[in-house]
Short mmCIF file of C-alpha atoms in Angstrom, two decimals:
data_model
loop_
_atom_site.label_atom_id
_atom_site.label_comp_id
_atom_site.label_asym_id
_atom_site.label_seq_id
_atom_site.Cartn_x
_atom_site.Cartn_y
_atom_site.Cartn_z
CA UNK S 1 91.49 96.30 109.27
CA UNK S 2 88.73 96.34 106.83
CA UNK S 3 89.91 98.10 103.97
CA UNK S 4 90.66 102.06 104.33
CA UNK S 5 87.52 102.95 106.34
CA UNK S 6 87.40 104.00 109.63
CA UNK S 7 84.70 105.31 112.53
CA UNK S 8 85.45 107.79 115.14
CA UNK S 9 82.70 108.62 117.78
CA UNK S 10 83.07 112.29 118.82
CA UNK S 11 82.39 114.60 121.11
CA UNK S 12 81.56 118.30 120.06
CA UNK S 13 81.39 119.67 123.82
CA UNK S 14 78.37 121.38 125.30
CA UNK S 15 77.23 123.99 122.09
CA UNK S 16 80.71 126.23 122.03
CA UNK S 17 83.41 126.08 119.12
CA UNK S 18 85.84 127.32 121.14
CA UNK S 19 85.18 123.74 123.78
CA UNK S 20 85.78 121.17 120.19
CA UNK S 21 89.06 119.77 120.63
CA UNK S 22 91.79 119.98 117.73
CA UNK S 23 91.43 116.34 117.37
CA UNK S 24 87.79 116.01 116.61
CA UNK S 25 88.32 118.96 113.96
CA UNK S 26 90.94 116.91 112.87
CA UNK S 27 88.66 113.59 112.33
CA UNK S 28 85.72 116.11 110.55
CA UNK S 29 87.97 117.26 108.11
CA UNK S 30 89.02 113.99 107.00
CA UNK S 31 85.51 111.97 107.28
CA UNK S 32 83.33 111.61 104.12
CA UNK S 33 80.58 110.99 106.21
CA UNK S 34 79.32 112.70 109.83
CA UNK S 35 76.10 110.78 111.52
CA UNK S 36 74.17 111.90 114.51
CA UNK S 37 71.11 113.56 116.11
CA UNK S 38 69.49 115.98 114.04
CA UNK S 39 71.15 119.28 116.16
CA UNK S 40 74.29 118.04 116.24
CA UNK S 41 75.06 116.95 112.99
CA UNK S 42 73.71 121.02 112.33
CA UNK S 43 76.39 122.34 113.97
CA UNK S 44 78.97 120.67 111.58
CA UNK S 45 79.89 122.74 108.61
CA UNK S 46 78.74 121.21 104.88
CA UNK S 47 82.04 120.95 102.46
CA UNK S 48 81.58 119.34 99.24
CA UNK S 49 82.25 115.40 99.62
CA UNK S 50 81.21 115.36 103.32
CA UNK S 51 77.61 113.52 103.79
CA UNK S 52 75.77 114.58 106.46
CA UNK S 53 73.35 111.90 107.85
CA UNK S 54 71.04 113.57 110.53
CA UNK S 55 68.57 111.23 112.35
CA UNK S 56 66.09 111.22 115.20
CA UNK S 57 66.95 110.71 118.62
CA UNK S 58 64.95 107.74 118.83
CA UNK S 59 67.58 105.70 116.74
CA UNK S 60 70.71 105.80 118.33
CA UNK S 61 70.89 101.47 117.56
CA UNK S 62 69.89 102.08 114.06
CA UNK S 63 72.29 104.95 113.61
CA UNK S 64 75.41 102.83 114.97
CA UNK S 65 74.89 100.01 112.60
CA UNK S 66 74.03 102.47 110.16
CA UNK S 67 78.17 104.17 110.95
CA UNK S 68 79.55 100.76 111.05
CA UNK S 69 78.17 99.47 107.61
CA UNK S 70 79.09 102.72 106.04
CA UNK S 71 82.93 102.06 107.36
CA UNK S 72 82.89 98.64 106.69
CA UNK S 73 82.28 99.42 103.13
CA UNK S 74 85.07 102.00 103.18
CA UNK S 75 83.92 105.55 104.37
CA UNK S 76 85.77 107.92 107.47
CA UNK S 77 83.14 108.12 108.96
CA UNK S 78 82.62 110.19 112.31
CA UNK S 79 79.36 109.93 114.48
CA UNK S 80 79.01 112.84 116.00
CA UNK S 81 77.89 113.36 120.13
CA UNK S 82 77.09 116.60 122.24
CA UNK S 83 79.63 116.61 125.42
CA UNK S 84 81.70 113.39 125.57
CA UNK S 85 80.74 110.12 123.72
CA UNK S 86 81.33 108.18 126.24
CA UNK S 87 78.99 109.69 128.82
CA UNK S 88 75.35 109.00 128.08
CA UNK S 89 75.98 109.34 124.36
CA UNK S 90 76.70 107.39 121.10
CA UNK S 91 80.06 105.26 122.22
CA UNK S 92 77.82 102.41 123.60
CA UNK S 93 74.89 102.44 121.19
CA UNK S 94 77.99 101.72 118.38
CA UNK S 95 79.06 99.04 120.82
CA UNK S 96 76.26 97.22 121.79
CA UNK S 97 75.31 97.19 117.45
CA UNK S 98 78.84 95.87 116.96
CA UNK S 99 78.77 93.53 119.47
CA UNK S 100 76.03 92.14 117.73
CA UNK S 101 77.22 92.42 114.52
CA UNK S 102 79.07 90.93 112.00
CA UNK S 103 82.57 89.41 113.11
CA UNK S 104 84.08 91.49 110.40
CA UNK S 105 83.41 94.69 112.14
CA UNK S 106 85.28 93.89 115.33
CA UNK S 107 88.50 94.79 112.41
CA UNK S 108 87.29 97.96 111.63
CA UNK S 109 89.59 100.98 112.53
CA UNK S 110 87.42 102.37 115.37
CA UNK S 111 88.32 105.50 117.68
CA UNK S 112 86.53 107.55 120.46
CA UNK S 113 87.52 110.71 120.70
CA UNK S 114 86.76 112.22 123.90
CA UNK S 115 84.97 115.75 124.66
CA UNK S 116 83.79 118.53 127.05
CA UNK S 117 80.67 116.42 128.64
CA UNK S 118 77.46 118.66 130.40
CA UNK S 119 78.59 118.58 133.61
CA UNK S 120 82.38 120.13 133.54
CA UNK S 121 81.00 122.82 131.05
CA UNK S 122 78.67 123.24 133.78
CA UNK S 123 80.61 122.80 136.96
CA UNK S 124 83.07 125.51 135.37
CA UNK S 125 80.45 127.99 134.36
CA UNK S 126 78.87 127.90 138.22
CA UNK S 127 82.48 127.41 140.02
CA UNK S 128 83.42 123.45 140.87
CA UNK S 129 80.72 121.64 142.30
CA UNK S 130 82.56 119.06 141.34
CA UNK S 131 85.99 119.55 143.05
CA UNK S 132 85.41 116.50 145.34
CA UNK S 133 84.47 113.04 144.79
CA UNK S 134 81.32 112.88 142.68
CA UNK S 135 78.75 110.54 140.25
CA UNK S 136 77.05 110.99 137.20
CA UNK S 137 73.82 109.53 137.07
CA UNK S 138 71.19 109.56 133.32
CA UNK S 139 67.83 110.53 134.64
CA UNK S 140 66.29 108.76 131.49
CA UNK S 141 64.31 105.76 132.79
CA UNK S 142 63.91 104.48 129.20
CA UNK S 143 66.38 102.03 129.43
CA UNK S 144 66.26 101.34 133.46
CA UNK S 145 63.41 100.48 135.88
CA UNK S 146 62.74 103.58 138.46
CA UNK S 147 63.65 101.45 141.44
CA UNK S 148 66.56 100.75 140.53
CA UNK S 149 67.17 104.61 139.46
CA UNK S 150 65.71 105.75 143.05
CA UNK S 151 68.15 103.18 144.79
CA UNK S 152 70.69 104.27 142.94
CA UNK S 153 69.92 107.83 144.08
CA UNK S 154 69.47 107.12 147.90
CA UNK S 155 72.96 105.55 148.16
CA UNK S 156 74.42 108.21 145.93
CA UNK S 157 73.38 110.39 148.75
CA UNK S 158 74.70 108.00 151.93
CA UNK S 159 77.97 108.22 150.22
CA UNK S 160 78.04 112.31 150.16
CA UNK S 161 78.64 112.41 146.06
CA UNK S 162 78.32 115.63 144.48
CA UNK S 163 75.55 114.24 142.26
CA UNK S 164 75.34 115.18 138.15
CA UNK S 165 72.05 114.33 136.92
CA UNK S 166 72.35 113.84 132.85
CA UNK S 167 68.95 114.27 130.88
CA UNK S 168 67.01 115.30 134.07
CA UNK S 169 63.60 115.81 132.48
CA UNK S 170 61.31 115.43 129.13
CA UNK S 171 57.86 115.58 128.39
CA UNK S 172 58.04 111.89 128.25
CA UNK S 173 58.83 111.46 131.62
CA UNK S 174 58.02 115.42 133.45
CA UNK S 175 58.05 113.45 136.90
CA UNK S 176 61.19 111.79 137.49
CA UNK S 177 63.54 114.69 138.56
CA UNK S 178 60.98 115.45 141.30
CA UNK S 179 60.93 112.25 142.11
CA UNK S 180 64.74 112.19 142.70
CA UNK S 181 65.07 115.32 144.57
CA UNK S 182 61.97 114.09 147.08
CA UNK S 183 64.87 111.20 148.03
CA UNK S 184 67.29 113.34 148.21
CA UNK S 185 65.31 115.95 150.44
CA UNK S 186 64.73 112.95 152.68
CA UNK S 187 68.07 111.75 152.71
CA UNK S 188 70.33 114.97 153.18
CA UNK S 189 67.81 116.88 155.07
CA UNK S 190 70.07 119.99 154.51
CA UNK S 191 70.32 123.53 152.53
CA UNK S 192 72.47 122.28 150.23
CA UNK S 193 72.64 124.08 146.57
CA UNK S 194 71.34 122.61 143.49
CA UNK S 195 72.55 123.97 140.12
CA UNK S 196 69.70 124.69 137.48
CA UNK S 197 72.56 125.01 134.02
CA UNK S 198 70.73 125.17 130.87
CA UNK S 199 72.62 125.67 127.94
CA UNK S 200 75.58 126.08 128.93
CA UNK S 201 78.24 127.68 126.63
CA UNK S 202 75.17 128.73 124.04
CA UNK S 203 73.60 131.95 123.50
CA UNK S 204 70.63 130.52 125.53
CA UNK S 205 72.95 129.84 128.79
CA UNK S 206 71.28 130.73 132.10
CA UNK S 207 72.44 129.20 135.85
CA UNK S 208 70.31 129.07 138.96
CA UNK S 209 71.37 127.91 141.76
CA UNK S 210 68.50 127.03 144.78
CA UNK S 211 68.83 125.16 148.06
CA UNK S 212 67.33 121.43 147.81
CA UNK S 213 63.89 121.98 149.82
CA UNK S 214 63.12 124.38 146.87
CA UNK S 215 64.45 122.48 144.08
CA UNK S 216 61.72 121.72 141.86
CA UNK S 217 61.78 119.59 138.58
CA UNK S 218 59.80 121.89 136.76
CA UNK S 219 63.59 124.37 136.64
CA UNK S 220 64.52 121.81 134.20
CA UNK S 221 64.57 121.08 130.64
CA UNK S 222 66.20 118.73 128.02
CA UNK S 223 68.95 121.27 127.78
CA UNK S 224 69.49 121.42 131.68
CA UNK S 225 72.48 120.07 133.59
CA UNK S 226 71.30 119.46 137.42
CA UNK S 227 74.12 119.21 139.63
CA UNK S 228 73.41 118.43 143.32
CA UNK S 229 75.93 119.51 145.51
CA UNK S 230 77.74 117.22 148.39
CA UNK S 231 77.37 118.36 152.42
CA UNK S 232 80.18 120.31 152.01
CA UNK S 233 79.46 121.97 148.62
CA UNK S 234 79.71 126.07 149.04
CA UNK S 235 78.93 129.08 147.89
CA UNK S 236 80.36 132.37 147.68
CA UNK S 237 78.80 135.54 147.83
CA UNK S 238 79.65 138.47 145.49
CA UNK S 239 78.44 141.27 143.64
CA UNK S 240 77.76 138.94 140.68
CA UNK S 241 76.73 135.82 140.74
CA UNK S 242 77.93 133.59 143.39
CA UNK S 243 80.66 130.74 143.11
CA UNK S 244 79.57 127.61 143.60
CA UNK S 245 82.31 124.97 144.82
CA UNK S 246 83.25 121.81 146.76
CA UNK S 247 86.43 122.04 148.63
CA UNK S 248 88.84 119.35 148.35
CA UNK S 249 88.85 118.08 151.48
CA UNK S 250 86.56 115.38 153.37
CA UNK M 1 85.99 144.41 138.68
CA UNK M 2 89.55 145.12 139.60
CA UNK M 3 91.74 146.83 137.06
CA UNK M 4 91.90 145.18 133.96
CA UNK M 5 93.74 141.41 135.62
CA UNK M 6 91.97 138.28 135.51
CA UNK M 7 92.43 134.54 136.80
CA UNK M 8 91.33 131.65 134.52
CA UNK M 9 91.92 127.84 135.98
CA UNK M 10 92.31 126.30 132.73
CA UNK M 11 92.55 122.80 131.76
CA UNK M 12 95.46 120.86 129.47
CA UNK M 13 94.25 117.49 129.43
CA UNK M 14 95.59 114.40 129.47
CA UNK M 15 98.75 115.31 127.58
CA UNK M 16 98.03 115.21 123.58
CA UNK M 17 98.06 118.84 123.00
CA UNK M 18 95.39 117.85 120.24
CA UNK M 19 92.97 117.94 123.44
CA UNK M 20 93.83 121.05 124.80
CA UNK M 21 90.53 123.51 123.74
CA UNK M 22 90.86 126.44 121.50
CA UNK M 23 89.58 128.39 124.50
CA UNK M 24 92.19 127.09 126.50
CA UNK M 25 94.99 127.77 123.55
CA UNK M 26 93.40 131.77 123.56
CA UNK M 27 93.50 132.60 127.23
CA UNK M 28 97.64 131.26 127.21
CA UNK M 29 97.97 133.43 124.08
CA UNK M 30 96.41 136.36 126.07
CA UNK M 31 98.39 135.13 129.23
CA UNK M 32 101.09 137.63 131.45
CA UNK M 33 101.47 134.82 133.81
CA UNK M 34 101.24 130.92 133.82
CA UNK M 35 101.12 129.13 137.40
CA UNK M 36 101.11 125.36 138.00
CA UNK M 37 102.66 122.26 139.28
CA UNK M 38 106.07 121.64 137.59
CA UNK M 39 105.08 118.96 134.58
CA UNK M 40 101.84 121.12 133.88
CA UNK M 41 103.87 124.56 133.02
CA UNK M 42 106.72 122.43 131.56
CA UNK M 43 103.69 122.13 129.25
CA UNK M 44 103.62 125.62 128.21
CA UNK M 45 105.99 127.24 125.24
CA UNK M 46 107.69 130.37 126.40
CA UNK M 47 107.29 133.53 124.86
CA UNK M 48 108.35 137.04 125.47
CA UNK M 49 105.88 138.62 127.85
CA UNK M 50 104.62 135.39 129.42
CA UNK M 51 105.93 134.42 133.04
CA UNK M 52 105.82 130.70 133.79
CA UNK M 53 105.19 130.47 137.36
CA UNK M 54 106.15 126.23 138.03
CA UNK M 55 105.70 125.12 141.50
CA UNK M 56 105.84 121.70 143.70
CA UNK M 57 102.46 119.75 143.65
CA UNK M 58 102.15 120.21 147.59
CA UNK M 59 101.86 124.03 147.72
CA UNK M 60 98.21 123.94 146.20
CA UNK M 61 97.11 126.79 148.26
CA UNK M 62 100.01 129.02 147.96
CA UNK M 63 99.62 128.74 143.98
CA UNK M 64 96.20 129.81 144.19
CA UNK M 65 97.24 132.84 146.59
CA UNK M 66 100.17 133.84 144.39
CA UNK M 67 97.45 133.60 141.71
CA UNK M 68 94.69 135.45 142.95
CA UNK M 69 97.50 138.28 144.11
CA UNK M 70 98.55 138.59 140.64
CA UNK M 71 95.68 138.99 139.15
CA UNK M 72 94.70 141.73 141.53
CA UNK M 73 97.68 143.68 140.55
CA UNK M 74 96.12 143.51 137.27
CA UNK M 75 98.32 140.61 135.74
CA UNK M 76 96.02 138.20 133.03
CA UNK M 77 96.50 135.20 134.41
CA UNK M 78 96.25 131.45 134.31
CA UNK M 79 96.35 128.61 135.86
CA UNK M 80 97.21 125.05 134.38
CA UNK M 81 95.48 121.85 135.74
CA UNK M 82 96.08 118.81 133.83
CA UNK M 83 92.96 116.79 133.26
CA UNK M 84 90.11 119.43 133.88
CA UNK M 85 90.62 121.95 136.54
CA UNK M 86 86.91 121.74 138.34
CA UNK M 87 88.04 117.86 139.10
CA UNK M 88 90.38 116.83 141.45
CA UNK M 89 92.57 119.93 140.71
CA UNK M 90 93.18 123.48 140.61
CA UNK M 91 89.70 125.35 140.98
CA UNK M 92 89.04 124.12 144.02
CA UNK M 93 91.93 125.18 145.62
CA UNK M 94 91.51 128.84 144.26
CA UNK M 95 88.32 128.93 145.59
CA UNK M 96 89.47 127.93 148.96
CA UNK M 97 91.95 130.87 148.89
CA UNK M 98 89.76 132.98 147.79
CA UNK M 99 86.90 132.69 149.92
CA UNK M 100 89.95 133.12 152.77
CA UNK M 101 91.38 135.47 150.93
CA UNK M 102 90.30 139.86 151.09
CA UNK M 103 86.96 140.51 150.09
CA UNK M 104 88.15 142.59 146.93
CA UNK M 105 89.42 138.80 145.47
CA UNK M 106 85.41 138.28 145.11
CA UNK M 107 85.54 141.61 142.24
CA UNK M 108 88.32 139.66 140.27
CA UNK M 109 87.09 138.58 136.96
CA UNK M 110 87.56 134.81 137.16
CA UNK M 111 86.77 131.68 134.83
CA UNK M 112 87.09 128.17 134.68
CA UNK M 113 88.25 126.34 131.34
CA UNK M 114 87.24 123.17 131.53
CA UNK M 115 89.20 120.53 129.65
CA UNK M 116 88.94 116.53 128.81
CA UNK M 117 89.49 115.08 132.33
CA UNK M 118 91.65 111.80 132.90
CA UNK M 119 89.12 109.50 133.08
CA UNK M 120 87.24 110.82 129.96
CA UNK M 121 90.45 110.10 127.98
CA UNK M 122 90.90 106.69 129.42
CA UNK M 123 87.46 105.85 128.57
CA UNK M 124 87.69 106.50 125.38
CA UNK M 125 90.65 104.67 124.49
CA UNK M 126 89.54 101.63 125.96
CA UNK M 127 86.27 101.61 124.68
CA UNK M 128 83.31 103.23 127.21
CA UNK M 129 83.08 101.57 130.22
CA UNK M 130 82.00 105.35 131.44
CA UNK M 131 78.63 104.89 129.06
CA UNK M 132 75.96 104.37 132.24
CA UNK M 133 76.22 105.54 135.55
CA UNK M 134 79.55 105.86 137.38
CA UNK M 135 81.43 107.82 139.59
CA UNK M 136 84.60 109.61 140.57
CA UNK M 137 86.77 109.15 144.02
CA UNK M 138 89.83 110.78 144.49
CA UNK M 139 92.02 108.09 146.46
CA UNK M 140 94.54 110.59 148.01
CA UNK M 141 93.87 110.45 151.85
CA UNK M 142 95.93 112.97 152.73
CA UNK M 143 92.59 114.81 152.90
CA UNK M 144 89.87 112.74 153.64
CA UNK M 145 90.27 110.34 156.47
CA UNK M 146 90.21 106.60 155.02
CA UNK M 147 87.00 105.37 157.17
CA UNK M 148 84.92 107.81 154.91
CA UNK M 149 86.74 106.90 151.78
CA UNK M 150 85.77 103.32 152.81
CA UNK M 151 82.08 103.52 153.19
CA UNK M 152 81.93 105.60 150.48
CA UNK M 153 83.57 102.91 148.10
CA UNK M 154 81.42 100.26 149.25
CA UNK M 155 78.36 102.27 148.64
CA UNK M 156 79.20 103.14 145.20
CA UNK M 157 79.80 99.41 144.69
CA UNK M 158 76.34 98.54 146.19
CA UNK M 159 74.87 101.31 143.96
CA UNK M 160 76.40 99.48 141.01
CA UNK M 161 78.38 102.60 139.54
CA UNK M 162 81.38 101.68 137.19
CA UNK M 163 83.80 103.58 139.69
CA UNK M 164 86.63 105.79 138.75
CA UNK M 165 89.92 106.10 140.68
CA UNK M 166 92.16 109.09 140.99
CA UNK M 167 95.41 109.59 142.20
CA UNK M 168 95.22 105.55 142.78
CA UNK M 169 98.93 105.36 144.20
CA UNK M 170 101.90 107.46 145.33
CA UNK M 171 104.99 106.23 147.39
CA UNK M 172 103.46 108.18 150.59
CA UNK M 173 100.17 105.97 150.23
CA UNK M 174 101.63 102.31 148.11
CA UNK M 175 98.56 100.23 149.98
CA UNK M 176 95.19 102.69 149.67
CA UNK M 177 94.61 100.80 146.45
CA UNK M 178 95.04 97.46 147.10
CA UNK M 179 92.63 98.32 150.37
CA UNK M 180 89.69 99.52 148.13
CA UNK M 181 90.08 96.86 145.33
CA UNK M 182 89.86 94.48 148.62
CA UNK M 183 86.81 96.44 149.37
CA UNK M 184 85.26 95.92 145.96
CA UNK M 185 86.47 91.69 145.47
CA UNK M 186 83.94 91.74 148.96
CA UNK M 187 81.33 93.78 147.80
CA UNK M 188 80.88 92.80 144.29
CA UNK M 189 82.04 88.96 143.90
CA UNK M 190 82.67 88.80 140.67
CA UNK M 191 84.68 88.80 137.47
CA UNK M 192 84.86 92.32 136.01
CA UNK M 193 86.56 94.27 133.99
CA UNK M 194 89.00 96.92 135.49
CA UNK M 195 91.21 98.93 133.60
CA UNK M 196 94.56 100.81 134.27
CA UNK M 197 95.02 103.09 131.93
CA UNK M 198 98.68 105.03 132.27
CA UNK M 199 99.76 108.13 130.90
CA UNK M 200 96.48 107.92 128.19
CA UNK M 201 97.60 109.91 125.27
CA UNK M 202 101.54 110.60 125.87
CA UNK M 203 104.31 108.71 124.29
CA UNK M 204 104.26 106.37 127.52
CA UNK M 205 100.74 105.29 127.32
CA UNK M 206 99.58 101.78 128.52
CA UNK M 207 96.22 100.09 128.89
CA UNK M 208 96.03 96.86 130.72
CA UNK M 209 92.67 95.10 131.57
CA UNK M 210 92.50 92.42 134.46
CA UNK M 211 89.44 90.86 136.03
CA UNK M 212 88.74 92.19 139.29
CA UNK M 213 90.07 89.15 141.44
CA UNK M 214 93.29 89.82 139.95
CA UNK M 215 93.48 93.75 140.43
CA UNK M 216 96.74 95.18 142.49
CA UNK M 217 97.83 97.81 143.75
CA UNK M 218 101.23 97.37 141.79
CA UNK M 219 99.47 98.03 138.30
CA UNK M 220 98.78 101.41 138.79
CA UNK M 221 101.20 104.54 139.80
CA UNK M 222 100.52 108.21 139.75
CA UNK M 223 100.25 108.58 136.32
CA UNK M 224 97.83 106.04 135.83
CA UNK M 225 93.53 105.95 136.06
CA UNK M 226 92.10 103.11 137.15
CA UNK M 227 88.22 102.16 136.05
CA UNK M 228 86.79 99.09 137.53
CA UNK M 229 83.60 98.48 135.66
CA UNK M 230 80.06 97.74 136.96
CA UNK M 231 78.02 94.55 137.37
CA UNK M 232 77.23 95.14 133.41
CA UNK M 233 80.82 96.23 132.03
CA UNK M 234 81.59 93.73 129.35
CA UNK M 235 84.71 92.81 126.96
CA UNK M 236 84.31 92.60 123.34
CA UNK M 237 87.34 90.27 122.02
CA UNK M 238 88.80 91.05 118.59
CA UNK M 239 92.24 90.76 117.34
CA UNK M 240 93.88 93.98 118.38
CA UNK M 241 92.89 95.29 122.12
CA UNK M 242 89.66 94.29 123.30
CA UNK M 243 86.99 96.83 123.47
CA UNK M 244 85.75 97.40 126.69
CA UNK M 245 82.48 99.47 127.42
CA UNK M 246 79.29 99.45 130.05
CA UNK M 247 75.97 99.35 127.47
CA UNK M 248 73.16 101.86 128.05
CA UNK M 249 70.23 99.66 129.43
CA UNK M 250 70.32 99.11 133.41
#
């Protein structure tokens, strides 16, 4: 190891305290420094001799080599995610700069430590969509060609995933989730519910579940999780609102 | 809503308590009743006032019955998954019963807790071979007939997911394993990475990476996840444990 510094890459969960794991509030109280994307380094309390680094989301490449110099020269250092690191977050950006680093930083004391990603915090708010075999797929075609995305998409569907779209829609790209649910309409050619979660866990939550001939992208945001059900995904009437699920079996 | 019960599905983990949510910690503290497979509630510290409920793994249904009863009495109740409980576990199962179940089960007040699944945890300490698209098959065929479970393998292989595997192996089913990574050495041709990551986070833990020619079934047991990565999954060697992650582009 490279002197005392260190780098952890955490996950804060979907917007809820109560969802950041005692480990992660473990690695913040130690860390002299906390990097990340403007609204998430804002939900991380200022203490005197904590630095709080808060960048665009533009720079995720910048802002890894950024974490790693700053350990390298000694700082705890914690780069800070929404959900899990590992899912569509910061744990490859720091691996793809320190792949391409410096040998030296291949020493450094790194650690992911894991969190609540979109997609349970949504699958438990609507039910569990996500009870049977499922896939996650990033919307974002920033860093992948679309037909490679809408392949992607069509087989999801032959295999009967549950399907978890991350980062379904921006004003950069308004057309791709309608893109993806024209495939889907065409390859399921069924009823089945599609969760609209936005927010989930903030003050801002709100669910809507519609079946997939009148899914539309325009139900999503930035801050919405799209979950797809499977052919057997389910839901269950009641007074409230109704429990989405996928049974266990088949 | 009846009485004053209620049912949350709550999950542990992977086994650190140091990932077990605050939310989670609060509804045990507020708990008359705990319910779960035997190892999950041997989880749980006693107190006076709670009832620990521990069960056999193969009585799913029943648990979630003897659940949803209790809480209709107007017990606070809940349920322990390890992992999270809207994947592969417990939520599913309640809702099963409970859409079976009296119509008055549908007025219960009931929540999921979602918690830091297995393969989020076994991601992270190996790196994040999770970080692009992937997906998540439960290999248990006691309820999905293995044809399916076949196609649906090769398809996610042809889609080019990085592939997660639960419940890889049990004594009942010592070959369904062997029979997808025989599946996958067909379907994908080629070196990578895939992980088995065993009892992430306990005392017992133990990561082993293997190229995918030399995967077998007799790495992995029930307590272990196994991640085979996709076509992009790559090692980065250092001196400790290599790092292994999928970057974010294609």
């Amino acid at each position: 190891m490279i002197g005392s510094g260190w780098l952890a890459i955490a996950g804060l969960g979907p917007g809820d305290a109560a969802l950041i794991t005692p480990e992660v509030t473990d690695a913040l109280t130690h860390a002299t420094d906390v990097i990340g994307y403007i609204p998430y380094v804002a939900r991380i309390a200022p203490r005197p001799g904590l630095r709080l680094h808060a960048s665009d989301n533009r720079v995720e490449i910048d802002r890894a080599g950024h974490a790693l110099r700053l350990a390298a020269a000694g700082a705890r250092v914690v780069v800070v995610s929404s959900g899990d690191p590992g899912v569509f977050a910061m744990a490859a950006a720091v691996f793809e700069a320190l792949e391409a680093g410096p040998p030296d930083w291949r020493d450094l004391d790194i650690r992911v430590l894991p969190g609540i990603t979109a997609m349970l915090a949504a699958s438990a708010r609507a039910g569990a969509p996500l009870g049977h075999d499922f896939c996650a797929i990033n919307l974002s075609d920033n860093l992948k060609p679309w037909p490679l995305l809408a392949r992607r998409i069509a087989l999801a569907a032959e295999a009967d995933f549950a399907i978890a779209f991350y980062n379904p829609r921006s004003r950069a790209r308004p057309d791709t989730l309608d893109a993806a649910f024209a495939i889907l309409r065409e390859a399921c050619g069924d009823d089945r519910p599609v969760l609209f979660a936005r927010a989930v866990t903030t003050a801002e939550e709100a669910l809507r579940i519609v079946p997939l001939p009148a899914a539309r992208g325009a139900m999503a945001d930035m801050r919405t999780m799209v979950i797809v059900g499977s052919s057997r995904t389910r839901l269950i009437a009641r007074a409230g609102a109704p429990i989405l699920y996928t049974p266990r079996s088949a």
